[in-house]
Coordinates of C-alpha atoms and ligand atoms in Angstrom, one line a residue:
X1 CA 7.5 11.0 24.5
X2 CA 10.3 9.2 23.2
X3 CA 13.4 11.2 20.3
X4 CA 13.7 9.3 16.7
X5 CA 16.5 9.7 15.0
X6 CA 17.2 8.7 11.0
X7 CA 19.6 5.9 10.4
X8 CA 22.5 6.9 8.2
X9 CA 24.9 4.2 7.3
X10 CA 24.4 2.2 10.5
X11 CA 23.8 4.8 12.7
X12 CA 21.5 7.4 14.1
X13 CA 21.3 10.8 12.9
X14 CA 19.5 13.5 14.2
X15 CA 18.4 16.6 12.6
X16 CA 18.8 20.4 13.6
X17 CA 14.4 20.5 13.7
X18 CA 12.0 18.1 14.5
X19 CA 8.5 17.4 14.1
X20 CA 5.9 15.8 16.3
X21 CA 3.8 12.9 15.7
X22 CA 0.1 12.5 17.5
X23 CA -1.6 9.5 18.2
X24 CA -4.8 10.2 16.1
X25 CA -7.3 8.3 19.2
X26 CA -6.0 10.5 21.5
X27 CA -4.1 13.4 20.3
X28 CA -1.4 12.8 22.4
X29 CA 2.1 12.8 21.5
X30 CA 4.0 9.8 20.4
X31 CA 7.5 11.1 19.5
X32 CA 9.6 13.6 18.0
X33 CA 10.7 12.2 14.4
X34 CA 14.0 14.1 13.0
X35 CA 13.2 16.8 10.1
X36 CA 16.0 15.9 7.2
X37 CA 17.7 18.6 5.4
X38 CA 18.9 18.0 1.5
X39 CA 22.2 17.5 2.8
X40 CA 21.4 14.8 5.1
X41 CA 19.3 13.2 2.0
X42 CA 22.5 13.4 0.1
X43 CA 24.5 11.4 2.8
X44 CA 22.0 8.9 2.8
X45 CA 22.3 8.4 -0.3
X46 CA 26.2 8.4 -0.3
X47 CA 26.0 5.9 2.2
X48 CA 23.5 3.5 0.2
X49 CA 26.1 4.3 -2.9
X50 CA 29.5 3.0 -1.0
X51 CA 27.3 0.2 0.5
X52 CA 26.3 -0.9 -3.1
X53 CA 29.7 -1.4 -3.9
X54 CA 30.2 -4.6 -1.8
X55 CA 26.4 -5.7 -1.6
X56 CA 25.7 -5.9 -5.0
X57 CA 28.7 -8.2 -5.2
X58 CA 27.3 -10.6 -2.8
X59 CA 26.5 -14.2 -4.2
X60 CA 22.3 -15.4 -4.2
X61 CA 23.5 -17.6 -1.6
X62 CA 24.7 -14.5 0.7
X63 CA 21.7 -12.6 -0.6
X64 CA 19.0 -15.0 0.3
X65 CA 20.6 -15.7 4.0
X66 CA 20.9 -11.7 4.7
X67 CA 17.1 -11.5 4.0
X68 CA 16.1 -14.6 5.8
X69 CA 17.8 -12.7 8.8
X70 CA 15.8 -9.5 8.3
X71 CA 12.5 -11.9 8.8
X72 CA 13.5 -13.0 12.0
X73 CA 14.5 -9.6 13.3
X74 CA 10.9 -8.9 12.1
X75 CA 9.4 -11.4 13.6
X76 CA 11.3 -10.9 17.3
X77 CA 10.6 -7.2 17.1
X78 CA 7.1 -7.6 16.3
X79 CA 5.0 -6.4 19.2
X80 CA 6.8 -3.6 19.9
X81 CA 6.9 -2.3 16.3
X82 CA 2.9 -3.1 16.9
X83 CA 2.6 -1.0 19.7
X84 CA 4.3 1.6 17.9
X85 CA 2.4 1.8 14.2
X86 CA -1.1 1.7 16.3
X87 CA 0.1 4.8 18.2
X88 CA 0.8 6.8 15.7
X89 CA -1.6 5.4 12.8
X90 CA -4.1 4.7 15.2
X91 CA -5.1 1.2 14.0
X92 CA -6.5 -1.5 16.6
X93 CA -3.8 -4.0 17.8
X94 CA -6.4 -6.8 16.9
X95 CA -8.0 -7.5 13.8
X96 CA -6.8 -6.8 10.4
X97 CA -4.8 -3.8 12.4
X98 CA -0.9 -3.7 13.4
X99 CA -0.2 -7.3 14.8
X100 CA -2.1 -8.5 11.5
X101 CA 0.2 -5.9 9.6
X102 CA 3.4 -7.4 11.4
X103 CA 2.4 -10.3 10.7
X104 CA 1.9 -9.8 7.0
X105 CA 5.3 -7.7 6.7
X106 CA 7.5 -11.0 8.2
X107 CA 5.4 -13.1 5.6
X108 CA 6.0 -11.4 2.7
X109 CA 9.7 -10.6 4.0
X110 CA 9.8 -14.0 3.8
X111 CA 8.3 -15.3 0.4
X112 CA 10.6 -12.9 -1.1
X113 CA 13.7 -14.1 0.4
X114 CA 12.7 -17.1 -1.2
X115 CA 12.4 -15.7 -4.2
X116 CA 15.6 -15.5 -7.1
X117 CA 15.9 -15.1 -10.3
X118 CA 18.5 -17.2 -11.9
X119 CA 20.3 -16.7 -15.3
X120 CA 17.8 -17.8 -17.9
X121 CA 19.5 -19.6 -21.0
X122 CA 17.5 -18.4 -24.1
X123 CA 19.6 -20.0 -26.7
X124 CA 22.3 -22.7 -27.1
X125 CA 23.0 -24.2 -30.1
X126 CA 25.7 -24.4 -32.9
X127 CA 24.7 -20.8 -33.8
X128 CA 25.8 -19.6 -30.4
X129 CA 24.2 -19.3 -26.5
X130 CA 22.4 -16.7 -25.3
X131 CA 22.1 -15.8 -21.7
X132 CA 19.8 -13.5 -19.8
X133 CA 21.4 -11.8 -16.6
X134 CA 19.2 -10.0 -14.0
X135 CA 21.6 -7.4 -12.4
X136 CA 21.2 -4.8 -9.7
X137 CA 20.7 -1.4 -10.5
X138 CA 22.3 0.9 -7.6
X139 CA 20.5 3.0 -4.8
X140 CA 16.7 2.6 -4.4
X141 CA 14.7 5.3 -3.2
X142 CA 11.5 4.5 -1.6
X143 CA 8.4 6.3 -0.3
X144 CA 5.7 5.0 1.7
X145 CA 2.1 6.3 2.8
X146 CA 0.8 6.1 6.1
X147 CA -2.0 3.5 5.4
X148 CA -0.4 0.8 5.9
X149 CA 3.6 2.1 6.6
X150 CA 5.3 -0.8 7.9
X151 CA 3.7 -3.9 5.3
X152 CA 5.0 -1.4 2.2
X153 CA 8.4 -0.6 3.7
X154 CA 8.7 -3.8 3.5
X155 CA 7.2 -4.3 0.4
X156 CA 10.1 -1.7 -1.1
X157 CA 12.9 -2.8 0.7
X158 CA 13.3 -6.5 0.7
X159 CA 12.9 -6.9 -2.9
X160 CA 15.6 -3.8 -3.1
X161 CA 18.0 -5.9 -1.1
X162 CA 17.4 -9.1 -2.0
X163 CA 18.2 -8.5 -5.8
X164 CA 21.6 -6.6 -4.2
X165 CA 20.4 -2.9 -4.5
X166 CA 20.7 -0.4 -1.3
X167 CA 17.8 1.8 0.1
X168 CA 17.2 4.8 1.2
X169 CA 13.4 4.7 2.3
X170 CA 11.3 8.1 3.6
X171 CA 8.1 7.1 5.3
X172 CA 4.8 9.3 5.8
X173 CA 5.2 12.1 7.8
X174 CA 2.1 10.7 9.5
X175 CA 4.0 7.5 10.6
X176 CA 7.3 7.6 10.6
X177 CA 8.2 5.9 13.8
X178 CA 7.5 2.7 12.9
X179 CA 9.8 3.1 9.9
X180 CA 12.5 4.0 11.7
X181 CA 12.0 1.9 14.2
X182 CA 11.5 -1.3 11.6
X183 CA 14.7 0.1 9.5
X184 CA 17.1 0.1 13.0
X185 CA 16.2 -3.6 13.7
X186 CA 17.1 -4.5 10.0
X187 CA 19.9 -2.7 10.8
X188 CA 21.2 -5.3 13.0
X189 CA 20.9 -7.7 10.8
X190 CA 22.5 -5.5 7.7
X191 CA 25.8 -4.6 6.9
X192 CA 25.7 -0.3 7.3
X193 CA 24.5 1.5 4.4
X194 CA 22.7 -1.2 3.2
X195 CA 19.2 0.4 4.4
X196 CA 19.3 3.6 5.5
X197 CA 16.2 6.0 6.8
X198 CA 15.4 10.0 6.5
X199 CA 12.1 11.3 7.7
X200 CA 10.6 15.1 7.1
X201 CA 7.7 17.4 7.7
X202 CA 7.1 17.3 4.2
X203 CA 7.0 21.2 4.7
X204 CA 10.5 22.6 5.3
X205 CA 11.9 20.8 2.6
X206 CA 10.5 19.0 -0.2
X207 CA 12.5 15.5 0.6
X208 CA 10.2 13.2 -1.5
X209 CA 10.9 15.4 -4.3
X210 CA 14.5 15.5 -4.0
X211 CA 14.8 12.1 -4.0
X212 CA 12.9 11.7 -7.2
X213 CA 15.3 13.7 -9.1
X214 CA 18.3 12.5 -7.3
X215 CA 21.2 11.9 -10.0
X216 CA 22.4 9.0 -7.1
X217 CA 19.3 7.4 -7.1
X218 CA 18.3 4.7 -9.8
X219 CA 15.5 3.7 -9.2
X220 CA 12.2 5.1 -7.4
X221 CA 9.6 2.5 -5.7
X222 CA 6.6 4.9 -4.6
X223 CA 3.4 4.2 -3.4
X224 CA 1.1 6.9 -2.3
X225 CA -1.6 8.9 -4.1
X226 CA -1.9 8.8 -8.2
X227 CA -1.4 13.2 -7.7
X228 CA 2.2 13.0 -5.9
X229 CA 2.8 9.2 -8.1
X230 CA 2.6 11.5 -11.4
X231 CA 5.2 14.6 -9.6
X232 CA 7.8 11.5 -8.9
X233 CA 7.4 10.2 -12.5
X234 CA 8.4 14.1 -13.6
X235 CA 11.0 14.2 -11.5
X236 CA 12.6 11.3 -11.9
X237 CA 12.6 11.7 -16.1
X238 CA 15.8 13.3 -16.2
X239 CA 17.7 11.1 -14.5
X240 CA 15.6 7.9 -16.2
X241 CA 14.8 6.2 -12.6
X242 CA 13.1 2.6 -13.3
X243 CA 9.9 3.3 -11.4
X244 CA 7.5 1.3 -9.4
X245 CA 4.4 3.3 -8.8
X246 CA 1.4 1.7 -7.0
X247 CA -1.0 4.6 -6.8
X248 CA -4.6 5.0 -5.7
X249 CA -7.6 3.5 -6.6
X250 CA -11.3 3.5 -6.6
X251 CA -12.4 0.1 -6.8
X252 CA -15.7 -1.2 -7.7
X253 CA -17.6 -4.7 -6.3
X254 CA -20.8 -5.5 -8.5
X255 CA -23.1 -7.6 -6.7
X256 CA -25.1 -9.8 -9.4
X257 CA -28.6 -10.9 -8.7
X258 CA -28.2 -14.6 -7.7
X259 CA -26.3 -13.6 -4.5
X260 CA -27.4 -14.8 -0.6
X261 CA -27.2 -11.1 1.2
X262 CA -26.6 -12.6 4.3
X263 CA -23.7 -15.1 3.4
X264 CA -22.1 -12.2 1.7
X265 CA -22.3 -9.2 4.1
X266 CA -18.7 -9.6 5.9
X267 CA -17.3 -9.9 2.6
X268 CA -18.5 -6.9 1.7
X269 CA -18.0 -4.9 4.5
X270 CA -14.6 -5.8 5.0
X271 CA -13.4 -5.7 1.6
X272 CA -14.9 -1.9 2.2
X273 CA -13.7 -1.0 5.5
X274 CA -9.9 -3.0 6.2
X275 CA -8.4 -0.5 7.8
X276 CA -11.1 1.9 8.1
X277 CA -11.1 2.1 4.3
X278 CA -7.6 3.1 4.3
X279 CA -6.5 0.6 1.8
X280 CA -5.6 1.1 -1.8
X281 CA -7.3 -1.5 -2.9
X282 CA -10.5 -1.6 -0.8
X283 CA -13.7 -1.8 -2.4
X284 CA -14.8 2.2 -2.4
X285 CA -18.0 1.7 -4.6
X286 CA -20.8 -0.9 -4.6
X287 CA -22.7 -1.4 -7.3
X288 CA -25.5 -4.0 -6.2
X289 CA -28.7 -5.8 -8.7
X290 CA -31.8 -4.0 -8.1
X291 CA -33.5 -7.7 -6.9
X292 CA -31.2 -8.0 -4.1
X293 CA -30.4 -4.2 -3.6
X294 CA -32.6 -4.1 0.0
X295 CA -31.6 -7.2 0.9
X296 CA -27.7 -6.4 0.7
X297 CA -28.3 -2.6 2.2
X298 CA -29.9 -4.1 5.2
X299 CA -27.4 -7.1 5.6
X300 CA -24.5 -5.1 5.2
X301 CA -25.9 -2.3 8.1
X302 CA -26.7 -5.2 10.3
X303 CA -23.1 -6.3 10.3
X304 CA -21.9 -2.8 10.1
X305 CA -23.4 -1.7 13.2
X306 CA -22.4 -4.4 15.6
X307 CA -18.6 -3.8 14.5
X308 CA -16.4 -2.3 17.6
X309 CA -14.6 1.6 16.8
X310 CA -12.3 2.6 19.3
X311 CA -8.8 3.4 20.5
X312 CA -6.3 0.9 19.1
X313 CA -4.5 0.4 22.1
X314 CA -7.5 -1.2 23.6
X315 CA -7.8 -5.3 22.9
X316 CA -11.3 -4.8 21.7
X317 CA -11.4 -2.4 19.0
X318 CA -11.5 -4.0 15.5
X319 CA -11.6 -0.2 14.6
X320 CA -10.0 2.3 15.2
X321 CA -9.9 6.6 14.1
X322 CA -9.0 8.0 11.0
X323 CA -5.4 8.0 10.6
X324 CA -5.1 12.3 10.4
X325 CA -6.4 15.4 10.6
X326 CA -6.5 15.9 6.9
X327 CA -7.9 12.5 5.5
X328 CA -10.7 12.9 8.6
X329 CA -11.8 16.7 6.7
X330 CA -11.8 14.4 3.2
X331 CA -14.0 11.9 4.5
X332 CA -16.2 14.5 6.2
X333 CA -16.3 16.6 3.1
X334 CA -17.5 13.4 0.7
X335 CA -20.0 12.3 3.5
X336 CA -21.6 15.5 3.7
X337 CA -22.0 15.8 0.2
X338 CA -23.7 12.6 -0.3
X339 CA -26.0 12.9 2.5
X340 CA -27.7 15.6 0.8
X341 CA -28.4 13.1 -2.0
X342 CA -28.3 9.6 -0.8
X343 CA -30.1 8.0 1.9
X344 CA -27.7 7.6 5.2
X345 CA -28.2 4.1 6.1
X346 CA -25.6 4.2 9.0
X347 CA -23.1 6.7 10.5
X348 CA -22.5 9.7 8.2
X349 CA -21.5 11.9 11.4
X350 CA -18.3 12.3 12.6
X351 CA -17.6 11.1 16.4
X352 CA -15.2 12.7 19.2
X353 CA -12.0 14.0 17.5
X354 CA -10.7 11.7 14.1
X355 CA -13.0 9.1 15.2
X356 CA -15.6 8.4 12.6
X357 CA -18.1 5.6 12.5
X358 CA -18.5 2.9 10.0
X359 CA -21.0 5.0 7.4
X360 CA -23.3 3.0 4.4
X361 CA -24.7 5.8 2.2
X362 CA -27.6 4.5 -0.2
X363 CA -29.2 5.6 -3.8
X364 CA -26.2 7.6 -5.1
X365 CA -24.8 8.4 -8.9
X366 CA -22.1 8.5 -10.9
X367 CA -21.5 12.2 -10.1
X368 CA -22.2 12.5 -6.3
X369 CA -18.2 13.1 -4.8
X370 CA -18.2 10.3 -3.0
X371 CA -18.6 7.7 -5.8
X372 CA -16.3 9.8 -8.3
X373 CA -13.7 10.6 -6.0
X374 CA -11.4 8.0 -4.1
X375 CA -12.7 8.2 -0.6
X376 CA -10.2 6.3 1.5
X377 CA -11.7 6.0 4.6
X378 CA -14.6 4.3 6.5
X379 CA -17.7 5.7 4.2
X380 CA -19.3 3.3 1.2
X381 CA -21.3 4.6 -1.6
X382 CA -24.3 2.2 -2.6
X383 CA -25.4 2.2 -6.7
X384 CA -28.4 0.3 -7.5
X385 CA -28.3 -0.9 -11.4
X386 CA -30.3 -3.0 -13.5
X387 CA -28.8 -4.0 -16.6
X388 CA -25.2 -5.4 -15.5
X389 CA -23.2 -3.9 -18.4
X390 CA -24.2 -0.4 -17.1
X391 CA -22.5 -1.3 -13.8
X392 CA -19.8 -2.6 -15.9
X393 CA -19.7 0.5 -17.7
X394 CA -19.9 2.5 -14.3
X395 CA -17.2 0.3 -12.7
X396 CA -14.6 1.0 -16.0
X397 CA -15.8 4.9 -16.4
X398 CA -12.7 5.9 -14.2
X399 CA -8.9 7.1 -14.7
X400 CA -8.4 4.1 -11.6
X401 CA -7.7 0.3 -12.1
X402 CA -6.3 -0.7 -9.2
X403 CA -8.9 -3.9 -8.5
X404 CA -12.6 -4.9 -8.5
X405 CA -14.7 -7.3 -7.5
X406 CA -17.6 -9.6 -8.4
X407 CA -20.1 -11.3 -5.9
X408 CA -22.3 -14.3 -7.3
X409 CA -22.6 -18.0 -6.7
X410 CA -22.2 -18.3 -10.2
X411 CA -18.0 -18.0 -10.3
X412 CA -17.5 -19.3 -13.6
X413 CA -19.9 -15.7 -15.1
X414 CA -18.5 -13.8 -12.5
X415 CA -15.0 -14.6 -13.5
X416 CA -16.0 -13.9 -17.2
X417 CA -17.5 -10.3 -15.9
X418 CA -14.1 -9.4 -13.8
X419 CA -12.0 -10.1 -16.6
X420 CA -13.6 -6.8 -18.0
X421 CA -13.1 -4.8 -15.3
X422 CA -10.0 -2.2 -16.6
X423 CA -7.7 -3.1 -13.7
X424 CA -4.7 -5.2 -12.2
X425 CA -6.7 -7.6 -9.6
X426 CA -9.9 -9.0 -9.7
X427 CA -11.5 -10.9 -7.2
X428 CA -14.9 -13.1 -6.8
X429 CA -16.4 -13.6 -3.8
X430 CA -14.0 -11.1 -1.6
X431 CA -11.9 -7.9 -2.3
X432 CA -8.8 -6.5 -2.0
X433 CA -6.8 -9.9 -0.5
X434 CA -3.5 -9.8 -2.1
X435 CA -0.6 -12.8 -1.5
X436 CA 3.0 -12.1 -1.6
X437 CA 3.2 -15.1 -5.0
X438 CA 0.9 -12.9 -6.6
X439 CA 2.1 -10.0 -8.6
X440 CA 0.2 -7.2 -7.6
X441 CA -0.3 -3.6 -9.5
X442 CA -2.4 -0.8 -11.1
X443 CA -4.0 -0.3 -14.2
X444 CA -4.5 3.1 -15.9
X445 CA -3.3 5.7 -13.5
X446 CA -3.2 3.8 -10.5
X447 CA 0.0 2.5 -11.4
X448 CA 3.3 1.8 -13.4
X449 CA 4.5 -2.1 -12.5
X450 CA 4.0 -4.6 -10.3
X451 CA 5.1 -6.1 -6.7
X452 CA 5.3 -9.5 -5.5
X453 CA 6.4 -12.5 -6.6
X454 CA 8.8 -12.7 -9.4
X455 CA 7.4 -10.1 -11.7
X456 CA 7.7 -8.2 -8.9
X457 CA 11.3 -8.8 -8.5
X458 CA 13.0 -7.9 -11.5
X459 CA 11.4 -4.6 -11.1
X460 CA 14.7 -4.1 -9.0
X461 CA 17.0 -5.5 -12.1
X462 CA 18.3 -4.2 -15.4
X463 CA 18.6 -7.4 -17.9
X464 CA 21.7 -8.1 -19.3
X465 CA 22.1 -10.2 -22.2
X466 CA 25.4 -12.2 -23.6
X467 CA 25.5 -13.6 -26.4
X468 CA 28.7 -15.8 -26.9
Ligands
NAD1 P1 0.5 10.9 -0.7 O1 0.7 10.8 -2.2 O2 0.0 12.1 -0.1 O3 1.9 10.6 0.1 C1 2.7 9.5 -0.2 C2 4.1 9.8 0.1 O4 4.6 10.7 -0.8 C3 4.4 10.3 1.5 O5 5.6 9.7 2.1 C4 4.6 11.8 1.2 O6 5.5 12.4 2.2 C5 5.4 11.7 -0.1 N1 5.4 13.0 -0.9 C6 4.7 14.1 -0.7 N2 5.0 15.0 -1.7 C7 5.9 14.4 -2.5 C8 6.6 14.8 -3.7 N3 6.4 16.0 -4.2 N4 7.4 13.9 -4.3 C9 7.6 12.7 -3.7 N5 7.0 12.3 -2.6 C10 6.2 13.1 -2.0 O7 -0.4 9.6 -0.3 P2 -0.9 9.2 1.2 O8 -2.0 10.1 1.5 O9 0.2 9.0 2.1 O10 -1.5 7.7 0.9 C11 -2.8 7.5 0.4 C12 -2.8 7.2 -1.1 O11 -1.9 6.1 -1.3 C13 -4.1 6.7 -1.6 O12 -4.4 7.3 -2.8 C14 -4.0 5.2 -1.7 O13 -4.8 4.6 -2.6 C15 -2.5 5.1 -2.1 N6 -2.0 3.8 -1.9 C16 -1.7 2.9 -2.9 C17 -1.2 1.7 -2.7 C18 -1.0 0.7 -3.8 O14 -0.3 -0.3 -3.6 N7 -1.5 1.0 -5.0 C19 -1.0 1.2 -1.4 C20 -1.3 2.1 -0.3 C21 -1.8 3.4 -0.6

């Protein structure tokens, strides 16, 4: 069992308490994360505040360089951040689990240091020029979930620091090692201050909420569950944070009639099931034509049953448990529920401790839990329909729009029918793949902004104009 300190500007600070994190394979225990008081929130935030003072002064040049620095720390520190995030998330090494995530954090590290946004000239004539300034706003406050905790640190901070803002991130309590862990290596690549780290029980103090109202905090960058997404937006009114909320979702695929079953079954099941269903934007209800409904059902259990669960830290899982205790009771709640009314065509019992096996439920409604309710874990609901504007209807009926999906050999209709799903990514043919040139956010209440790419970047900027 290995101590984890926070990281104050530039170095470690521990806390009066702790609080334990378990592998969830195994229940064992992977390390003792520091329990932050408000007063150490306040000196993170201190510290993020004197570090803006030189940061936000640097040039693009010095920005740009900083961040391509970060990326290689990522990218040396890799496996052992790996190693890390499966212990205490408890997704597979291999596969779309923490190497994959590593991987994907350097990358989009990466296509954002590339990334600037340049003064934009919107008028020059004999009548005067106009110029359009993107500046920095002060100290960032981020929170992560424990889905994927290391990609959306990421995700938050190097847009922060790449527009010259400071951080002050808090992870999951679920998985805050690899946070830490990930925010010490930037460390050495970052002047102090510049990104600092607090981690709580959630429990003994309220730290999320204190940093949504914190008067030193400009802006909030949140991404968790639409619930806790709408307490940050309360709390962060008075103050008038700029927010990025990227919230939950409960994604629809609509499988049209002209589909091949077999060619499409991976698609489907892994647009479902990425990281045990974990993922914001997995698919979390199928909606599939009534002339190809058996087909697909048997298809998709065929692949589903040959896919291997198992403790991360073994090279052959693709797999792995639930990430906690309290999403493995959701899960088993929504399952249970539906196999009173749908027909189980795979899984739909839980296995030895958070392990719970890939599980395809058939013949269910609008109402039953586990279609109205986001799921987030390895469990799809199966809709049969007829008429394609009632799934359309079905897919739309929902305070969610976070994606969506269509599945036809026809793209050109298919594209026409995704463009009126109610939500901020569609995809044809596949689900749920997002690219770091691709602004990325929810509709309705699963979100307020975007991330990635540009769009994404000037989420961390104020615009000032000068006319002259
Ligand atoms: P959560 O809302 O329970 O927790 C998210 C974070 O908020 C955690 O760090 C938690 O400690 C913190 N928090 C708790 N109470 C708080 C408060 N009062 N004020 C501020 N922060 C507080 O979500 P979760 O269970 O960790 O993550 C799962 C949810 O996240 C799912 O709904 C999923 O769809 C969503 N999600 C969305 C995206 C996206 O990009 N849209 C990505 C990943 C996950």
């Amino acid at each position: 069992m290995s101590d984890f300190g926070m990281l104050i500007d530039g170095r470690r600070v521990d806390a009066a308490a702790t609080f334990l994190v378990t592998n969830p394979a195994t229940g064992a225990v992977v390390g003792a994360a520091a329990n932050a008081t408000p007063s150490d929130l306040d000196a993170a935030v201190a510290a993020a505040q004197r570090a803006f003072e030189t940061w936000s002064k640097k040039s693009d040049l010095e920005l740009k360089a900083a961040c391509e620095a970060v990326v290689a720390k990522i990218q040396e520190h890799a496996e052992e951040i790996a190693q890390l995030l499966t212990a205490e998330q408890g997704k597979p090494l291999n596969g779309m689990g923490s190497r994959f995530e590593l991987s994907g954090a350097a990358a989009w590290a990466g296509h954002t240091a590339s990334l600037s946004l340049p003064v934009k000239v919107l008028q020059d004539n004999n009548e005067g020029r106009v110029e359009l300034y993107r500046k920095p706003l002060g100290v960032v406050g981020s929170i992560t979930p424990w889905n994927w905790p290391v990609m959306i640190a990421v995700w938050h901070i190097l847009p922060a620091i790449r527009t010259g803002n400071t951080v002050v991130i808090k992870p999951s309590p679920h998985t805050p090692l690899s946070t830490v862990r990930l925010v010490e290596i930037i460390n050495e690549a970052l002047p102090p201050g510049v990104v600092n780290v607090v981690t709580s029980d959630d429990v003994t103090h309220n730290i999320g909420g204190a940093m949504s109202s914190h008067p030193g905090i400009r802006k909030m960058v949140f991404t968790g569950s639409i619930a806790t997404g709408k307490k940050v937006m309360m709390n962060a009114a008075e103050t008038m944070k700029r927010l990025t909320l990227e919230l939950g979702g409960n994604d629809a695929g609509i499988v049209l009639p002209d589909v091949d079953p077999k060619a499409i079954a991976e698609g489907l099941f892994w647009g479902g099931f990425i990281n045990n269903g974990q993922t914001c934007a997995a698919m979390k209800r199928l909606y599939v034509h009534e002339d190809v409904y058996d087909e697909v059902c048997a298809a998709l259990v065929d692949y589903a049953r040959n896919v291997p669960v198992g403790n991360g830290q073994e090279e052959g899982a693709v797999l792995g448990p639930i990430a906690n205790r309290m999403q493995f009771d959701k899960v088993k709640r929504l399952v249970d529920a539906a196999s009173t009314k749908g027909r189980v065509l795979l899984g739909g019992k839980p296995g030895d401790g958070l392990f719970f096996p890939p599980t395809l439920i058939a013949d269910l409604s609008a109402e039953d839990p586990l279609v109205a309710e986001e799921q987030f874990g390895p469990a799809l609901p199966i809709i049969k329909y007829s008429d394609v504007e009632d799934a359309i209807a079905q897919a739309n009926a929902t305070e969610n729009g976070l994606g969506g999906s269509v599945w036809s050999k026809n793209v050109e209709k298919a594209r026409e029918i995704g463009r009126r799903l109610e939500c901020g990514s569609v995809w044809i043919n596949k689900h749920g793949a997002i690219q770091p040139n691709a602004p990325f956010g929810g509709v309705k209440s699963s979100g307020l902004g975007v991330e990635f790419g540009e769009e994404g970047l000037a989420e961390y900027t104020d615009i000032q104009v000068v006319f002259s």
